[in-house]
Coordinates of C-alpha atoms and ligand atoms in Angstrom, one line a residue:
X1 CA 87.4 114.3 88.4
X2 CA 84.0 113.1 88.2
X3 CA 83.7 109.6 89.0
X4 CA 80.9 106.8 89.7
X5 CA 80.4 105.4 93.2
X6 CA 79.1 102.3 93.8
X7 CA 77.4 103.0 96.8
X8 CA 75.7 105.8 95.2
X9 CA 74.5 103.7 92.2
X10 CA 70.7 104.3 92.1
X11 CA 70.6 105.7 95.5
X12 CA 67.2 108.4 95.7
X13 CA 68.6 111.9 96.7
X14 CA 66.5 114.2 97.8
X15 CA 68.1 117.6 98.0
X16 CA 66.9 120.9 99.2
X17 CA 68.3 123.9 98.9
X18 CA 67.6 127.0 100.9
X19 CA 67.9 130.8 100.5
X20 CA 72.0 131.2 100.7
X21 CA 74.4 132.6 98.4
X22 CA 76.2 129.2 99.1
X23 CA 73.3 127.5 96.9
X24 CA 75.6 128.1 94.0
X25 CA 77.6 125.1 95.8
X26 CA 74.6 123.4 95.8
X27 CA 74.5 122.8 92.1
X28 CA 77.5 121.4 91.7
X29 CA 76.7 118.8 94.7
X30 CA 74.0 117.7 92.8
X31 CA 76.0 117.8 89.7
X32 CA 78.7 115.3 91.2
X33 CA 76.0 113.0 93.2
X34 CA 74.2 112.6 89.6
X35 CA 78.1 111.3 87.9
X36 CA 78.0 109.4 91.0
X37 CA 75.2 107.3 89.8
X38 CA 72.0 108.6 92.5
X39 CA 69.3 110.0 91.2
X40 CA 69.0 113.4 93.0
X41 CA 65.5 115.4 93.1
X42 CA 65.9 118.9 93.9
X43 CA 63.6 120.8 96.3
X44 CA 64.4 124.4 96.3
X45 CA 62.9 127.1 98.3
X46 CA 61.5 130.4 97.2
X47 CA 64.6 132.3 98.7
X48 CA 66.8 129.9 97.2
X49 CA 65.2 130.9 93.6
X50 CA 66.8 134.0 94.3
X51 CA 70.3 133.3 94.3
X52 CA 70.6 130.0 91.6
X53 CA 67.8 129.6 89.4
X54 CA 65.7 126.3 89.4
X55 CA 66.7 125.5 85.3
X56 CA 71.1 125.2 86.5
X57 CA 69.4 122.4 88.7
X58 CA 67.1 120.8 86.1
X59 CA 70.3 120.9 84.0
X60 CA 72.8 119.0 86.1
X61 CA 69.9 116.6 87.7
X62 CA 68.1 115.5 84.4
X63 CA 64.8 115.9 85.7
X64 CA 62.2 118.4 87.4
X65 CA 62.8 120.6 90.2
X66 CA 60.3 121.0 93.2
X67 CA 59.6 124.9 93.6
X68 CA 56.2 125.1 94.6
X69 CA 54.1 123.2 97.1
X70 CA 51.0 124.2 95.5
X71 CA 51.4 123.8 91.9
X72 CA 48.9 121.4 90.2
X73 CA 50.3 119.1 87.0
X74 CA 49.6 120.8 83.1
X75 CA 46.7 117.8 83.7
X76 CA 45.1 119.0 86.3
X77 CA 46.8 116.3 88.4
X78 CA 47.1 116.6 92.3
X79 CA 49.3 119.6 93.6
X80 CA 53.1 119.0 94.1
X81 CA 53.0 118.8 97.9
X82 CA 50.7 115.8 97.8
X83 CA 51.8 114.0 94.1
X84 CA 55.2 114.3 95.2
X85 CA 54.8 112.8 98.8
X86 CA 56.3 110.0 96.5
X87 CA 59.5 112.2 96.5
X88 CA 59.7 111.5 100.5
X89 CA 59.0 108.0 100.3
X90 CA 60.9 106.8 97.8
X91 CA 64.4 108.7 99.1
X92 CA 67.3 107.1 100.5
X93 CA 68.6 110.1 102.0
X94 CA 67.5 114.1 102.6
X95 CA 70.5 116.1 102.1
X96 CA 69.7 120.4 103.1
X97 CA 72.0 122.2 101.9
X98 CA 72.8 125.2 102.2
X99 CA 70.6 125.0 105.3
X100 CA 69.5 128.9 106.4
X101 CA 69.1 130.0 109.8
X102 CA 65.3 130.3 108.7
X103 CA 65.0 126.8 107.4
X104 CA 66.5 125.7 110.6
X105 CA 64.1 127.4 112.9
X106 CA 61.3 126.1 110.6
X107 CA 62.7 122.6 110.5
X108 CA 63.0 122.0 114.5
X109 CA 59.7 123.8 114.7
X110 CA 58.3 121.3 112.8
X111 CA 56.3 123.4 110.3
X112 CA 55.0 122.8 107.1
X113 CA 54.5 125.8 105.3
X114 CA 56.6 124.5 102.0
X115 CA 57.5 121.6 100.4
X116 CA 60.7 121.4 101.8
X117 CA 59.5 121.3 105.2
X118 CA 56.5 119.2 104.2
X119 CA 59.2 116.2 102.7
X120 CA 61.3 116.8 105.8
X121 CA 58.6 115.7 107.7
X122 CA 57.7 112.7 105.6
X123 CA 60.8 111.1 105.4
X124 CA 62.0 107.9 107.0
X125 CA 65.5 108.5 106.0
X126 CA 68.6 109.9 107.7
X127 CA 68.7 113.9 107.2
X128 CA 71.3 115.5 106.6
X129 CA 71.5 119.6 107.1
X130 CA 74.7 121.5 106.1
X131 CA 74.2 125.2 107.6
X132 CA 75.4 127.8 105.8
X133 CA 75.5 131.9 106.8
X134 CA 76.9 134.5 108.5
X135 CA 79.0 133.9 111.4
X136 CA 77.0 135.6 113.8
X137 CA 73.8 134.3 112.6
X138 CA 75.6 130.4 113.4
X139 CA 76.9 131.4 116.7
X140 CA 73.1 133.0 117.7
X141 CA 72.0 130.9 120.7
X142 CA 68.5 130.8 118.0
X143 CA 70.0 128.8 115.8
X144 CA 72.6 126.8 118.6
X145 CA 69.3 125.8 119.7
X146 CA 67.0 125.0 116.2
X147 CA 70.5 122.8 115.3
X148 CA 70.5 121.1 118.6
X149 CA 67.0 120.2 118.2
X150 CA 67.3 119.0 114.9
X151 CA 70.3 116.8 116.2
X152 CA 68.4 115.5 119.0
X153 CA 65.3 114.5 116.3
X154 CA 68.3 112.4 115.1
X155 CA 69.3 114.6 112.3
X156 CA 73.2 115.2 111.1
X157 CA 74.4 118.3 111.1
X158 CA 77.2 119.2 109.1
X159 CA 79.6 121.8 110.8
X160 CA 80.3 125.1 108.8
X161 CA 83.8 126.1 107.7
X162 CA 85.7 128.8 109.0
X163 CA 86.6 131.2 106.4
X164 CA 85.5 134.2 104.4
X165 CA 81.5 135.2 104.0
X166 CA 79.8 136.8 101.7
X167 CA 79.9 140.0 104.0
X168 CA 83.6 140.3 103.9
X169 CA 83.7 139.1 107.2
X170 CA 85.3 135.8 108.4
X171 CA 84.1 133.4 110.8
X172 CA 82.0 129.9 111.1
X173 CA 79.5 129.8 108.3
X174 CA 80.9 128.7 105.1
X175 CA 78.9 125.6 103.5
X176 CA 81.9 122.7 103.4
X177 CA 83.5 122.1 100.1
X178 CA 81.6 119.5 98.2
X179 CA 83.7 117.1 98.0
X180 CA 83.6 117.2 102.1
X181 CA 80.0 116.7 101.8
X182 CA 79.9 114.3 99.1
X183 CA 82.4 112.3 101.9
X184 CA 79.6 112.4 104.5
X185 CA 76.5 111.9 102.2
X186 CA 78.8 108.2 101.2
X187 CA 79.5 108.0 105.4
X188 CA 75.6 108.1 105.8
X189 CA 74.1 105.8 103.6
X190 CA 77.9 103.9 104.2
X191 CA 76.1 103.6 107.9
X192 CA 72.3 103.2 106.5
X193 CA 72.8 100.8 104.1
X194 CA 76.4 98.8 104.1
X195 CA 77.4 95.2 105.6
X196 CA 80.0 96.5 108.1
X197 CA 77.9 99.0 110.2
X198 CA 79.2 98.9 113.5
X199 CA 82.5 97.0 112.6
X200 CA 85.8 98.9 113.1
X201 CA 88.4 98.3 110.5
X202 CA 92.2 99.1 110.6
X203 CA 94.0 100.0 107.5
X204 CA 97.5 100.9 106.9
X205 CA 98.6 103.1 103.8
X206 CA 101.5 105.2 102.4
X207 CA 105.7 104.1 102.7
X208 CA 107.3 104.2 106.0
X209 CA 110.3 106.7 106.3
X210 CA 113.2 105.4 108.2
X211 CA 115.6 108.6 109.3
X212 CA 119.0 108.6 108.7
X213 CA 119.2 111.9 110.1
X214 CA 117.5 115.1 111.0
X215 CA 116.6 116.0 107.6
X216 CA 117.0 112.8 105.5
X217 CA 114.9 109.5 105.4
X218 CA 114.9 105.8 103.5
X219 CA 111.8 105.6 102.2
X220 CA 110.3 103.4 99.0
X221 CA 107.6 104.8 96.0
X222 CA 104.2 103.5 97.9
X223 CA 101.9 106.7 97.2
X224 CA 99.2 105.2 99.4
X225 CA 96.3 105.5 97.2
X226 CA 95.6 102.0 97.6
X227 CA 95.3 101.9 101.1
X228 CA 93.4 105.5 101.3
X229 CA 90.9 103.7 98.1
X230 CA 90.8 100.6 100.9
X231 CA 90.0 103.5 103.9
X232 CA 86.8 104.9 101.6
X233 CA 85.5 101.4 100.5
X234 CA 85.3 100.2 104.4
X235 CA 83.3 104.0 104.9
X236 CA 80.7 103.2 102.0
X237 CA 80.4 99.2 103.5
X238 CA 79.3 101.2 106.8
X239 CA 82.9 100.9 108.8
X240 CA 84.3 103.1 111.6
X241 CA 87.7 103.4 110.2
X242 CA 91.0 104.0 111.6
X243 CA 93.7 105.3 108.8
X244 CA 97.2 104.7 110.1
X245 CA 99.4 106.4 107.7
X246 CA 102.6 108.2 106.6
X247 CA 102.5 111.5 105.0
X248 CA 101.1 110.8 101.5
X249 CA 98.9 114.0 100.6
X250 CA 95.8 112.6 99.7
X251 CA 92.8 113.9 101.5
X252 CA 91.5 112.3 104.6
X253 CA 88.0 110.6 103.5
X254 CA 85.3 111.8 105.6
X255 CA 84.1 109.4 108.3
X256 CA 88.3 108.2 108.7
X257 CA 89.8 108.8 111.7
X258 CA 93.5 109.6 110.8
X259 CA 96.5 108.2 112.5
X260 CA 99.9 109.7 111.4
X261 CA 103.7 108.2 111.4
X262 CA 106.3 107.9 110.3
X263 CA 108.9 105.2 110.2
X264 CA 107.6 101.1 111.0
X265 CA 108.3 101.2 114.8
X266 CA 105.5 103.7 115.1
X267 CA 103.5 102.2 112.5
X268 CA 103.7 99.0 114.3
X269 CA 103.0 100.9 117.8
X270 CA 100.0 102.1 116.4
X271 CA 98.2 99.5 114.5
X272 CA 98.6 97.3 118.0
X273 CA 96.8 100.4 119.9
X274 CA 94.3 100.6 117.0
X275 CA 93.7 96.9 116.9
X276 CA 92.5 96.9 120.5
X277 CA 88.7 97.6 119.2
X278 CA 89.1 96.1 115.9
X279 CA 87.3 93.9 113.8
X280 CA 90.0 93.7 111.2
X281 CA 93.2 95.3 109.9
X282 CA 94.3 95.5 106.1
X283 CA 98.2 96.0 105.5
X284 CA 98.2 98.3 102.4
X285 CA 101.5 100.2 103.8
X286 CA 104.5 99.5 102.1
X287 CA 106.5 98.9 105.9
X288 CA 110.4 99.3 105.1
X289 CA 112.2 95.3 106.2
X290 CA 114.9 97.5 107.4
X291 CA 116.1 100.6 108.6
X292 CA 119.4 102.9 109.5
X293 CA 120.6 101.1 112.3
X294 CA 121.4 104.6 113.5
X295 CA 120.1 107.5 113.6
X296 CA 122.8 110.6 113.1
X297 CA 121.8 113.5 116.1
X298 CA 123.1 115.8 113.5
X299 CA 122.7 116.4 110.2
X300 CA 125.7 114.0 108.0
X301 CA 127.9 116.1 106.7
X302 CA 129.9 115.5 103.0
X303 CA 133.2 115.3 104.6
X304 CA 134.3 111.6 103.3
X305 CA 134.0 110.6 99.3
X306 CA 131.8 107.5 100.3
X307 CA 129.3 106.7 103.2
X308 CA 127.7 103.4 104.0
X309 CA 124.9 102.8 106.1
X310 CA 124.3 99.9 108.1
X311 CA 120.4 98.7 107.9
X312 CA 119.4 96.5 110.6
X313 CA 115.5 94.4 110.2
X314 CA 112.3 96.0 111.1
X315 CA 109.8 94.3 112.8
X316 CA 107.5 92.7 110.5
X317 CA 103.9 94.1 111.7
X318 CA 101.5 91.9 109.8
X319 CA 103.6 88.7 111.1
X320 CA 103.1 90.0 114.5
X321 CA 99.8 90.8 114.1
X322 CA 99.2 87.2 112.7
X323 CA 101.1 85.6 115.5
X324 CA 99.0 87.6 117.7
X325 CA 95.6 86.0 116.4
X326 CA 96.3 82.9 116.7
X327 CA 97.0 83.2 120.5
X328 CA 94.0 85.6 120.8
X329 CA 91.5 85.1 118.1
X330 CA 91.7 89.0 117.0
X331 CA 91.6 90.4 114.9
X332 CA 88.9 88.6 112.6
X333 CA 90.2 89.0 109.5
X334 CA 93.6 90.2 108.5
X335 CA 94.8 91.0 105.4
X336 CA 98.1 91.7 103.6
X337 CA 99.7 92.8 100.2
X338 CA 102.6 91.5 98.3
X339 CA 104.3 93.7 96.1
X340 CA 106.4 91.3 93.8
X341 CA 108.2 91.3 90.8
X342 CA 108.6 87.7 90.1
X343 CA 107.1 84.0 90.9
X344 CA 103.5 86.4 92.0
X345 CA 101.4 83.3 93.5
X346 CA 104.2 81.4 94.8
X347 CA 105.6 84.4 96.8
X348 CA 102.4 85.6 97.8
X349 CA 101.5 82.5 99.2
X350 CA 104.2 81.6 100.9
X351 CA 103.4 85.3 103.0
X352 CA 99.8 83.8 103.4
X353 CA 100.7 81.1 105.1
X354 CA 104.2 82.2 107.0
X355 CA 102.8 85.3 108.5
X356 CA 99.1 83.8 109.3
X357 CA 97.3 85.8 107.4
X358 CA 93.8 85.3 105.6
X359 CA 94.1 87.4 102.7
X360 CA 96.9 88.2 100.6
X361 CA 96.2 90.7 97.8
X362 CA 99.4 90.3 95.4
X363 CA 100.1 92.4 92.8
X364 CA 103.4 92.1 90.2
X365 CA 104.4 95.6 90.3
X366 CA 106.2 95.5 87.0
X367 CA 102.6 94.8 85.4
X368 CA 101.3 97.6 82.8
X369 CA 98.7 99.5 85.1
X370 CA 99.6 97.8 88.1
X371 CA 101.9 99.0 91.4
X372 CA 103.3 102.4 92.8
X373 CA 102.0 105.9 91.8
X374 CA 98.9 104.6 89.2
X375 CA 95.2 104.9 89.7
X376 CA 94.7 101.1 88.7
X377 CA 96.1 98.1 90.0
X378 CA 96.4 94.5 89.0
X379 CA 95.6 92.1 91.3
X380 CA 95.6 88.0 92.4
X381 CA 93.8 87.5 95.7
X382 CA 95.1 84.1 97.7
X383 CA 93.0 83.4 100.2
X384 CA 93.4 81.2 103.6
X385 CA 90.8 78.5 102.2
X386 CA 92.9 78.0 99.3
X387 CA 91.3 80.2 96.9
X388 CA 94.0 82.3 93.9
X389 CA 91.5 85.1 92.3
X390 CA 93.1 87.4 89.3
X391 CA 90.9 90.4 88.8
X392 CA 91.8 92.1 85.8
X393 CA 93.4 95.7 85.5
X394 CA 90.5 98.2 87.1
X395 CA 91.0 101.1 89.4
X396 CA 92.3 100.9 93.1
X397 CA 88.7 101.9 94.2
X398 CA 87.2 98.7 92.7
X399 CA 90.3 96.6 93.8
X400 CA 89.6 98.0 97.4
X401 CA 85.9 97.2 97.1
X402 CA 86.8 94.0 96.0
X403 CA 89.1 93.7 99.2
X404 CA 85.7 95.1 101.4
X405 CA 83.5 92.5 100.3
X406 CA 85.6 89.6 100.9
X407 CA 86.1 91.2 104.7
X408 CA 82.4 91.6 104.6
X409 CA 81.7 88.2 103.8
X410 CA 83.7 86.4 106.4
X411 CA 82.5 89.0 108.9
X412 CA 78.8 88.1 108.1
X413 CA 79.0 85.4 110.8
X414 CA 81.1 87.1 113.3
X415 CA 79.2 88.7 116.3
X416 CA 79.7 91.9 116.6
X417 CA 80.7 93.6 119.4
X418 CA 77.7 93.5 122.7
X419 CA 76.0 91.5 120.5
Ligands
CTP501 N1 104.7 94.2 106.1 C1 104.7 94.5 107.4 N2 105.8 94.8 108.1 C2 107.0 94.8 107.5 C3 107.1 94.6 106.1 C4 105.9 94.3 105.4 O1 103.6 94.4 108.0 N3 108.0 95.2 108.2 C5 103.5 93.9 105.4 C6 103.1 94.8 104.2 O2 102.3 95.9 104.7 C7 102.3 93.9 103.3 C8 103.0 92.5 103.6 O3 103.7 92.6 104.8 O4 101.0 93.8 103.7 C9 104.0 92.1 102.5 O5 104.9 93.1 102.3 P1 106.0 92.8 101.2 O6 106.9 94.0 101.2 O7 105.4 92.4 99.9 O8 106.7 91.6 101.7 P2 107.8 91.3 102.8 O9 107.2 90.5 103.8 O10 108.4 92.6 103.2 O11 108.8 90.4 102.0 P3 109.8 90.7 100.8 O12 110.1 92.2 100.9 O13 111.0 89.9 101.1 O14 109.2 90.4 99.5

């Protein structure tokens, strides 16, 4: 599903696409960065003409396509490669891809024999170059080099996938899915342009599963796409993320650095390990209170008519987290969730205040568009000052952003680290 990103709002794209059959690809990048919100001006090359024609771009993008360097205007204006100097200028980001062998070696040459080259050389913005060919074209000391030389002139190069090629033959070449890219283009600008470059967040997501034995689990109907919406907000501010997080099936955003468990023992073990370098943990997880006080070596067999199960407490992770700061001063900025289904404010602030927290993002899971499962989420942020915010129904995505901001703002006068 097409959807708009906020970081991508009005954001200046500039993207080129070279001579690969995985220009097809192309168009649909430029198709999703346009729902996105950016506006995206397509450079393509005369090789690339060859394999998606100029018009499927002008389609998806709205406006013209950059083909030829030396074209003059119907006016007898100045020829493309200088009127459209404008194109390197203005752009927030350069995004090649597919990137050829060819354009490679031309790029880390540093020529400018088209207008591809010609804007790469103009811009001031990051670059980033998604290779796409055969396998043994990628794996050519040539292009290890040209690549290496481009990273070292500070561009980012996206690694191939493995997988099937054109030629029938499978190895490293395939141009990433687009939705992969589309994860690093919002980790780029995230970087370029957010208020939490160089902060490191830590964000729990997903419900913790509690064995009973080998094969079954106690586990409650969290499906983590509030904490993964949290995960891809912190990317777009500019974050280094850490995901700590039970099997939910939602992709990984790009620029996330996954950390799976299972049950709230190792969920707790691992946000204190991630905390070590953090800025500021969100508790989106829904952590079981308790769990099987034992854990059956064998699988339970249906020999008796009833069975009961003894649950003994978990440890309650945000608590100890909070209890933590106050001796220590870090993490910054912590934040929690209350899932309730009665007295929302009152419950939600007593959790503020007994486990030390700063934020406390309470939702009423019983609430039309609210809770488990949904894309959208009702919210009433407490805060520490005092503060009781209801945001109206809207997706998890703009709840999480909401969530970013806040972290952003308090973290606006907090050094950051060697600073
Ligand atoms: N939480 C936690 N560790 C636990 C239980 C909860 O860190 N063992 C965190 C959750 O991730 C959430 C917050 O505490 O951010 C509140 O969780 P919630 O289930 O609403 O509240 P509880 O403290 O468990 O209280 P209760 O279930 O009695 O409402």
């Amino acid at each position: 599903m097409a959807e708009r990103i906020t970081l991508l709002e009005e954001k200046r794209i500039v993207l080129g696409v070279t001579g690969s059959i995985a220009a097809y690809k192309a168009a649909d990048l430029a198709s999703k960065l346009v729902q996105a919100g950016a506006y995206v001006d397509v450079i393509m090359t005369e090789a690339a003409q060859r394999f998606v024609s100029a018009l499927t771009f002008q389609a998806v993008t709205g406006r013209p396509v950059y083909t030829d360097m030396w074209r003059t205007g119907m006016d007898g204006s100045l020829p493309t490669h200088i009127a459209h100097i404008g194109l390197a200028e203005g752009a927030h980001l350069l995004v090649i891809a597919p990137a050829t062998a060819h354009h490679m070696a031309k790029l880390a040459a540093g020529m400018a024999d088209d207008l591809l080259c010609v804007t790469a050389l103009g811009v001031r913005c990051p670059i980033i170059i998604a290779p796409a060919m055969d396998g043994d074209m990628y794996e050519h000391p040539a292009t290890a080099e040209n690549m290496r030389r481009l990273k070292d002139m500070g561009a980012i190069l996206v690694e191939p996938e493995i997988g099937r090629m054109a030629s029938g033959m499978v190895g490293r070449g395939r141009l990433p899915e687009v939705l992969s890219l589309l994860g690093t283009i919002r980790q780029v600008l995230g970087r370029e342009w957010g208020p939490l470059t160089e902060r490191h967040i830590v964000v729990t997501a997903g419900g913790t599963r509690e064995a009973l034995d080998p094969v079954r689990f106690v586990s409650n109907r969290s499906s983590g796409k509030q904490g993964y919406a949290v995960a891809q907000a912190a990317v777009d501010a500019g974050a280094s993320v850490t995901l700590i997080t039970t099997t939910t099936g939602l992709p990984i955003p790009a620029g996330v650095r996954p950390v799976y468990v299972e049950s709230a023992q190792e969920m707790h073990e691992a946000v204190l390990e991630a905390l070590e370098e953090a800025d500021a943990l969100i508790m989106a997880a829904a952590v079981a209170d308790f769990r099987p006080a034992e854990i059956a070596e064998q699988k339970i067999k249906k020999t008796a008519k009833t069975l009961s199960v003894e649950l003994v407490r978990t440890t309650d992770i945000l608590a100890s987290v909070g209890k933590r700061r106050a001796e220590t001063g870090m993490p910054h900025v912590i934040v929690g969730f209350a899932a309730e289904t009665q007295d929302l404010v009152r419950n939600a602030r007593f959790k503020l205040e007994k486990k030390g927290v700063d934020f406390i993002i309470a939702n009423d899971i019983t609430a039309e568009g609210a809770g488990f499962g949904g894309d959208t989420n009702v919210v009433t942020i407490l805060s520490a000052d005092g503060s009781v915010v209801s945001l109206p129904q809207q997706t998890k995505i703009a709840v999480a952003e909401a969530i970013i901001q806040r972290i952003a703002a308090r973290l606006m006068t907090v050094p950051r680290r060697g600073e």
